[in-house]
Short mmCIF file of C-alpha atoms and ligand atoms in Angstrom, two decimals:
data_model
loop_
_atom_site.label_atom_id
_atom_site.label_comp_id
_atom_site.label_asym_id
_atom_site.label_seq_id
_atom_site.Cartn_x
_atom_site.Cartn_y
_atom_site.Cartn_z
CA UNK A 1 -74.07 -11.62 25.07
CA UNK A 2 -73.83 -9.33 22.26
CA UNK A 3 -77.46 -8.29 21.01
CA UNK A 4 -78.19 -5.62 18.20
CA UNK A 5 -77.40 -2.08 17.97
CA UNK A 6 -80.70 -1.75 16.10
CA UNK A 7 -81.55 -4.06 13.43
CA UNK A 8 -82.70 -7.35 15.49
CA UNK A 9 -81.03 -9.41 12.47
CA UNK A 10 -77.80 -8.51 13.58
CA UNK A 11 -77.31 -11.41 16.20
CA UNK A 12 -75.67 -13.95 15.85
CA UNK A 13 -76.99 -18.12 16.33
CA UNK A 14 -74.62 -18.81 19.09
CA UNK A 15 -76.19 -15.55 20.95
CA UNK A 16 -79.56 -16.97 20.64
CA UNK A 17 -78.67 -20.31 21.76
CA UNK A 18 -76.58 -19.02 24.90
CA UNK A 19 -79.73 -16.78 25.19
CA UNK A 20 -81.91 -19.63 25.08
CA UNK A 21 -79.67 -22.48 27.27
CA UNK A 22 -79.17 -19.87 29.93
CA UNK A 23 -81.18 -20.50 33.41
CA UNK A 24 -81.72 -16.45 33.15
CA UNK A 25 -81.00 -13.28 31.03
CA UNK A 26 -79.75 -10.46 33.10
CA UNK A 27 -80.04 -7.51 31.43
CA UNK A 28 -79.72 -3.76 31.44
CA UNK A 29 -83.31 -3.01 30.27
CA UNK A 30 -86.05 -5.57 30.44
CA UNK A 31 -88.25 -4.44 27.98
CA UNK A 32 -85.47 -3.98 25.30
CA UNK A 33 -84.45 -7.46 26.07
CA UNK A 34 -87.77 -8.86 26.12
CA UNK A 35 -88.52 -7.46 22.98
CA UNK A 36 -85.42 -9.24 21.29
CA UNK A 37 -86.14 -12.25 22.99
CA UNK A 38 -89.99 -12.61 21.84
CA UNK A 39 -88.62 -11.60 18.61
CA UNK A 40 -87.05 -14.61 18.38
CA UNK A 41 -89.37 -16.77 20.82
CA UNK A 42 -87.08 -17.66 23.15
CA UNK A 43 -89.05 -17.67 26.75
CA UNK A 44 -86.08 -17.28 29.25
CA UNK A 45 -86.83 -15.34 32.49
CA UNK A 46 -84.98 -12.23 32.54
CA UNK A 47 -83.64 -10.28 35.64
CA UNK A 48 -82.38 -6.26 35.68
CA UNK A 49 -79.10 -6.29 36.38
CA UNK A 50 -77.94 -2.15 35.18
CA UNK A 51 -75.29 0.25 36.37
CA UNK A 52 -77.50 0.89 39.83
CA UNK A 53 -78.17 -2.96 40.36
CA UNK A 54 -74.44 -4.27 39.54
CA UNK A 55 -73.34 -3.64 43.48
CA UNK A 56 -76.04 -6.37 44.18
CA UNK A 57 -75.28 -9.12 41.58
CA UNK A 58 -74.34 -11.55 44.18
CA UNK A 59 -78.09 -11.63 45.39
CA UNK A 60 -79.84 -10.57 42.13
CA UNK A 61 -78.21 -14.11 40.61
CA UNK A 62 -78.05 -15.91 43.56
CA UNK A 63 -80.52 -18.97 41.92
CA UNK A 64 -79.08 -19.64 38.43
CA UNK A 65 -76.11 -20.70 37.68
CA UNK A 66 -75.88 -20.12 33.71
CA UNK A 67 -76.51 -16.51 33.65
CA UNK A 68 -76.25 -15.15 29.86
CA UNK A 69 -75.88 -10.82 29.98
CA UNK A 70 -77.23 -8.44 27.52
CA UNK A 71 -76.85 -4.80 27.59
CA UNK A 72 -78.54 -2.27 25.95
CA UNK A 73 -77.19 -2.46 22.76
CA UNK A 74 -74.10 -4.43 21.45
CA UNK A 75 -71.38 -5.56 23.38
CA UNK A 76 -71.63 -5.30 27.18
CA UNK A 77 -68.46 -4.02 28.47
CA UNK A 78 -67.91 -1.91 25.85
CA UNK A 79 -68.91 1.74 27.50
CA UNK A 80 -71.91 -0.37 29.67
CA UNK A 81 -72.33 -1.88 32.50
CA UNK A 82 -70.71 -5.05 31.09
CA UNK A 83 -67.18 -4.88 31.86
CA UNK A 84 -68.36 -4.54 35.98
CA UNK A 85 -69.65 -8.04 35.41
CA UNK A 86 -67.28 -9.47 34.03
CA UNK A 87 -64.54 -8.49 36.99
CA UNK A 88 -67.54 -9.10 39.60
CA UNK A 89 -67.74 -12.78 37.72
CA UNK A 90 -64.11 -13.53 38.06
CA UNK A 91 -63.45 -12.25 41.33
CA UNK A 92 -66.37 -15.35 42.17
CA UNK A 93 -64.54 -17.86 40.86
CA UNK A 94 -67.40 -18.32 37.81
CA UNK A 95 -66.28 -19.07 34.42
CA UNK A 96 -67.03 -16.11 31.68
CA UNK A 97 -67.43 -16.82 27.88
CA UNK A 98 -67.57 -13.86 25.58
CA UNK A 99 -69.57 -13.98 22.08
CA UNK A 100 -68.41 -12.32 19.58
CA UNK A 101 -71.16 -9.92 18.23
CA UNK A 102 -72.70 -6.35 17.22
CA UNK A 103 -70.81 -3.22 18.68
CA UNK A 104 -71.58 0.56 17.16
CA UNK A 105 -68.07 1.77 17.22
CA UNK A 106 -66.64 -0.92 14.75
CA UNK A 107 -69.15 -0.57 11.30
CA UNK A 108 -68.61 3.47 12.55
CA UNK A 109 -64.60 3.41 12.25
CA UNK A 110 -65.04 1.34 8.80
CA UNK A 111 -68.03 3.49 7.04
CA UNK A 112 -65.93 6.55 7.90
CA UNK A 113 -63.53 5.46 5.40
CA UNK A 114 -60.61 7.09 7.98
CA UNK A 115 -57.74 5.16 8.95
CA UNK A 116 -58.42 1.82 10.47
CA UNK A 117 -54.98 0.30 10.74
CA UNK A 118 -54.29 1.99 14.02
CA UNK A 119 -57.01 3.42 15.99
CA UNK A 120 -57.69 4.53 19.77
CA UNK A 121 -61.67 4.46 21.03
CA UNK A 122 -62.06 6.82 23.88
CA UNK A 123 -66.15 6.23 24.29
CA UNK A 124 -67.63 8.76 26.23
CA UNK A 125 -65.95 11.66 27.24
CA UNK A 126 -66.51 12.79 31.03
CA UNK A 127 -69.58 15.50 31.01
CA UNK A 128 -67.52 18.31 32.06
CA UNK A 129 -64.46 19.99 34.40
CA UNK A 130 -61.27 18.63 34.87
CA UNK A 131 -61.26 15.47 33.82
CA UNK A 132 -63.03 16.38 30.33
CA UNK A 133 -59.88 18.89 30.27
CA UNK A 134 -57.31 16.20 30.76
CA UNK A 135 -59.09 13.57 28.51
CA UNK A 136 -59.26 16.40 26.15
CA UNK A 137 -55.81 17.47 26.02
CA UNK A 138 -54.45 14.12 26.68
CA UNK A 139 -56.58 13.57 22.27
CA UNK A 140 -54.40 17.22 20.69
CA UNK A 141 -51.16 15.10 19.76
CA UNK A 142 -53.47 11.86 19.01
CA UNK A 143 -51.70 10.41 15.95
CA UNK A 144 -54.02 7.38 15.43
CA UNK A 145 -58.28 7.10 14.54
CA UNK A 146 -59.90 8.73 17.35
CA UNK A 147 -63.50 7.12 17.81
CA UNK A 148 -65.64 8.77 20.57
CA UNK A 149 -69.40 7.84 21.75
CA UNK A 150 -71.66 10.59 22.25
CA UNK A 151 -75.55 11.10 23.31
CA UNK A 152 -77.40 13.52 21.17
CA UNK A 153 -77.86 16.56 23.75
CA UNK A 154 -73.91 16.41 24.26
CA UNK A 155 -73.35 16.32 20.77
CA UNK A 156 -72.93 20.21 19.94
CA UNK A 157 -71.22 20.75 23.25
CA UNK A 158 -68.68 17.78 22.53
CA UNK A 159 -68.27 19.32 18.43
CA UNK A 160 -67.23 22.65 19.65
CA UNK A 161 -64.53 21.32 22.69
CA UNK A 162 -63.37 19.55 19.08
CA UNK A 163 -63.47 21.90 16.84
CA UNK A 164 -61.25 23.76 19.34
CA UNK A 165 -59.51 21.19 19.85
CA UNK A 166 -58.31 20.25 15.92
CA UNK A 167 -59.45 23.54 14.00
CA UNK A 168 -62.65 23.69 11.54
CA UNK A 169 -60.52 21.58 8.66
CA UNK A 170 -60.05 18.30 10.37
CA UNK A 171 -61.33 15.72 8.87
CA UNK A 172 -64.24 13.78 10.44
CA UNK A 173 -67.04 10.79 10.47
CA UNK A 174 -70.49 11.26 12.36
CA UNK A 175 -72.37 7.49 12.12
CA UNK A 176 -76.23 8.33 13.53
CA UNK A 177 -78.12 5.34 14.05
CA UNK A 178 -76.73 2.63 12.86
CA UNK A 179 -78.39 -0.32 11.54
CA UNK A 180 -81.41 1.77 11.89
CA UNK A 181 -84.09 3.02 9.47
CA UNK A 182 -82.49 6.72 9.75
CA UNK A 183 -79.08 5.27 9.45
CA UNK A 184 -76.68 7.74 8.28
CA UNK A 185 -72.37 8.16 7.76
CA UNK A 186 -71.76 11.61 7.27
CA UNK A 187 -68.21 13.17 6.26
CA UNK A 188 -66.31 15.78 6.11
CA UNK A 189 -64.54 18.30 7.92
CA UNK A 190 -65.27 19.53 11.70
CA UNK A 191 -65.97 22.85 11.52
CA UNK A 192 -69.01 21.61 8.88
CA UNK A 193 -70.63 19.44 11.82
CA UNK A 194 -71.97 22.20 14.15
CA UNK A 195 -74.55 23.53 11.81
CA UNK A 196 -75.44 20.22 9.94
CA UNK A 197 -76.52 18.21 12.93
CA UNK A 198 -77.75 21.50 14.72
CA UNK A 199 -80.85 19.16 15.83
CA UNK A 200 -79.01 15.96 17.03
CA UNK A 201 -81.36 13.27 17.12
CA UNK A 202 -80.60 9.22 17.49
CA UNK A 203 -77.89 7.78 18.60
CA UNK A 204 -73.89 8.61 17.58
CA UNK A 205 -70.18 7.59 16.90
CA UNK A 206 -67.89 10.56 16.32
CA UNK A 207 -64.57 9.19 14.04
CA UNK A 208 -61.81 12.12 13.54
CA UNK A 209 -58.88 11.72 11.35
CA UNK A 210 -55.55 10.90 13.15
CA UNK A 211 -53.91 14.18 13.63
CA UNK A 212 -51.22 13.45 10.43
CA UNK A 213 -53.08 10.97 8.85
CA UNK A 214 -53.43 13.21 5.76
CA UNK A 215 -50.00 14.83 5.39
CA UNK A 216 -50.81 18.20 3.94
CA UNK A 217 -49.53 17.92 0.66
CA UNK A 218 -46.33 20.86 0.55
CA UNK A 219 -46.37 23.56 -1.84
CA UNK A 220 -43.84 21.77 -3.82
CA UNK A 221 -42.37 25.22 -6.47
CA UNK A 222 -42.05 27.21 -2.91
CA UNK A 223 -40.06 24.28 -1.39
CA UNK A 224 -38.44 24.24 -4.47
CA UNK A 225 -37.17 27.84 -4.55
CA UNK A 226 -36.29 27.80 -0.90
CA UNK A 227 -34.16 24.53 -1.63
CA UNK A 228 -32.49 25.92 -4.67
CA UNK A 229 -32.10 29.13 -2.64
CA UNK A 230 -29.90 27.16 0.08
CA UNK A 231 -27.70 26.02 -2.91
CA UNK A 232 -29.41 22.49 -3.24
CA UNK A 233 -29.22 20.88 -6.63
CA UNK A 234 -29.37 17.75 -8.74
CA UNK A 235 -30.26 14.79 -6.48
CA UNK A 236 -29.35 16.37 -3.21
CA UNK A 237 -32.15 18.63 -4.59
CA UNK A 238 -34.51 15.75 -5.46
CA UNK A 239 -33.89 14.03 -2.33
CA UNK A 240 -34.78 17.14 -0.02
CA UNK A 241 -37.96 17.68 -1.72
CA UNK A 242 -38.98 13.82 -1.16
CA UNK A 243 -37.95 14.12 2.38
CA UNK A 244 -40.38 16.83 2.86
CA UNK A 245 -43.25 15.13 1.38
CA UNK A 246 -43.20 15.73 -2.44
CA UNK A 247 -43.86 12.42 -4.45
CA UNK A 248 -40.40 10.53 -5.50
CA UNK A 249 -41.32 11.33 -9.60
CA UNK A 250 -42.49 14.78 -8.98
CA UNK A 251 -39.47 15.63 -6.41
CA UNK A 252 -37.17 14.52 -9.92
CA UNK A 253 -39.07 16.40 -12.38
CA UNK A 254 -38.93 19.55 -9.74
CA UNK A 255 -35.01 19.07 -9.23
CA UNK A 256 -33.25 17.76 -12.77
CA UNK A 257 -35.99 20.69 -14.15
CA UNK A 258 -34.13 24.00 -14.81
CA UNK A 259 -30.96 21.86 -14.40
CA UNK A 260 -30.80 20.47 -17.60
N1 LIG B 301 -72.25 -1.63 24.28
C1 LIG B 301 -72.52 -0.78 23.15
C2 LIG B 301 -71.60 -1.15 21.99
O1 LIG B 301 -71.10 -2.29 21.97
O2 LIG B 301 -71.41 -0.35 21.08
C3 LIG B 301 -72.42 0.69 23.53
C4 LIG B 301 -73.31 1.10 24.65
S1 LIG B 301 -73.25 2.80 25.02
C5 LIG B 301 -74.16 2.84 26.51
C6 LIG B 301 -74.37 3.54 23.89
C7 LIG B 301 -73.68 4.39 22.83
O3 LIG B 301 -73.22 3.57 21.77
C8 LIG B 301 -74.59 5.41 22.18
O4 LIG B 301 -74.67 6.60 22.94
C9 LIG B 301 -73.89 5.64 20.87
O5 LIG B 301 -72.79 6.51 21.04
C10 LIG B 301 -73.38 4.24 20.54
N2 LIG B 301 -74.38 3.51 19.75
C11 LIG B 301 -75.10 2.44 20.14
N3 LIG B 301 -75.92 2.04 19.15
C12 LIG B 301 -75.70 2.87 18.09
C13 LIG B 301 -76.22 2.98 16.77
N4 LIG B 301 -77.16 2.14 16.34
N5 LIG B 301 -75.75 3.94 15.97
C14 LIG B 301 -74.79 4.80 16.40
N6 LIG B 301 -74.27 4.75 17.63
C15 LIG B 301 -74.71 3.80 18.48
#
């Protein structure tokens, strides 16, 4: 059941209703729940059912049989406990139905104004050691949208492994609480991030530029000379200078130039 990232108006009528129909909500946190669930006086019984609880799901919902989930925030099984119960469900035979709903990495990746056509969302990165390393390494080469979760005491650690990671001048989104009253898309470039959220507070989704998404424009009049210097001329001239990234009109006013 997807349920707000923030702003309790952003659920949807067919949440509530499953929310309402259900024999039970089973939910990460029962006061967060509850509080959504008075909002909207709806008076189902709720159970915990969290990361520590999940290995006892059989017995925890042993009485109801329409069991509606809520997570924290947005959509369980995205980077919660969610996508546990969901295998746990099948593996019982039960039937699952998704909603379609709130999730903080989506309104992140648009507001960043970064590429959205292809994008990869790596949620949290491991703490630390080896398999931070590998998850690390395995982002250098990325060539789509990276989107990353991260809790505000990891944040500066996380920036820095980044900033190592891409250099200072890649380009970046930081979304801080989202639908919230402190809501806030930041952006700019990396090595800019380290001192302006220096006292990370809320809750945030890191977007970084695909490694060529913005092709560093080439210093067209040194291609030029270099070109010319190889003996290049006329169109062969034009089309060498498009091929390495210099706009089809400017690569024929560069080339047909000093040739006429
Ligand atoms: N299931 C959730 C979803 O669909 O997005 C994610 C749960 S995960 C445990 C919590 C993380 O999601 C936070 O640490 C933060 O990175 C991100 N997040 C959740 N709510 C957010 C918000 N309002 N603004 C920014 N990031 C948020």
């Amino acid at each position: 059941m997807p349920t707000p990232i923030g702003n309790l108006g952003d659920v949807t009528l067919r949440a509530l209703e499953a929310l309402k129909e259900a024999d039970v909500v089973a939910c990460e946190d029962t006061r967060r729940t509850a509080k959504l669930l008075r909002h909207y006086g709806i008076a189902t019984p709720l159970v915990r059912l969290d990361q520590y609880t999940m290995g006892r799901a059989e017995w925890v919902l042993a009485d109801y049989e329409v069991v509606a989930y809520a997570s924290d925030a947005g959509t369980p099984g995205i980077s919660d406990p969610g996508a546990e119960l969901v295998r746990w469900a099948y593996a019982q035979g039960a039937e699952v139905e998704v909603l379609p709903g709130p999730t903080a990495f989506v309104p992140a990746l648009v507001a960043s104004g970064l590429p959205t056509a292809r994008f990869v969302f790596e949620g949290f990165l491991p703490p630390a050691g080896k398999a931070r390393k590998k998850r690390l390494e395995a982002l250098a080469g990325e060539e789509r949208t990276v989107v990353l979760y991260e809790a505000p005491h990891r944040l500066q650690t996380t920036l820095r492994d980044l900033i190592a990671l891409y250099g200072k001048d890649h380009p970046v989104a930081v979304a801080r609480e989202l639908s919230k009253r402190h809501e806030e898309v930041w952006r700019g470039r990396l090595g800019e991030t380290v001192g302006r959220f220096a006292e990370p507070r809320g809750e945030f989704v890191l977007v970084l530029g695909p490694r060529q998404a913005i092709p560093a424009e080439p210093d067209a009049e040194a291609l030029l000379a270099r070109l010319r210097a190889e003996g290049l001329s006329g169109r062969a001239l034009a089309e060498a200078l498009e091929a390495a990234g210099v706009a089809r009109n400017r690569a024929r006013q560069l080339a047909y130039k000093e040739d006429a």
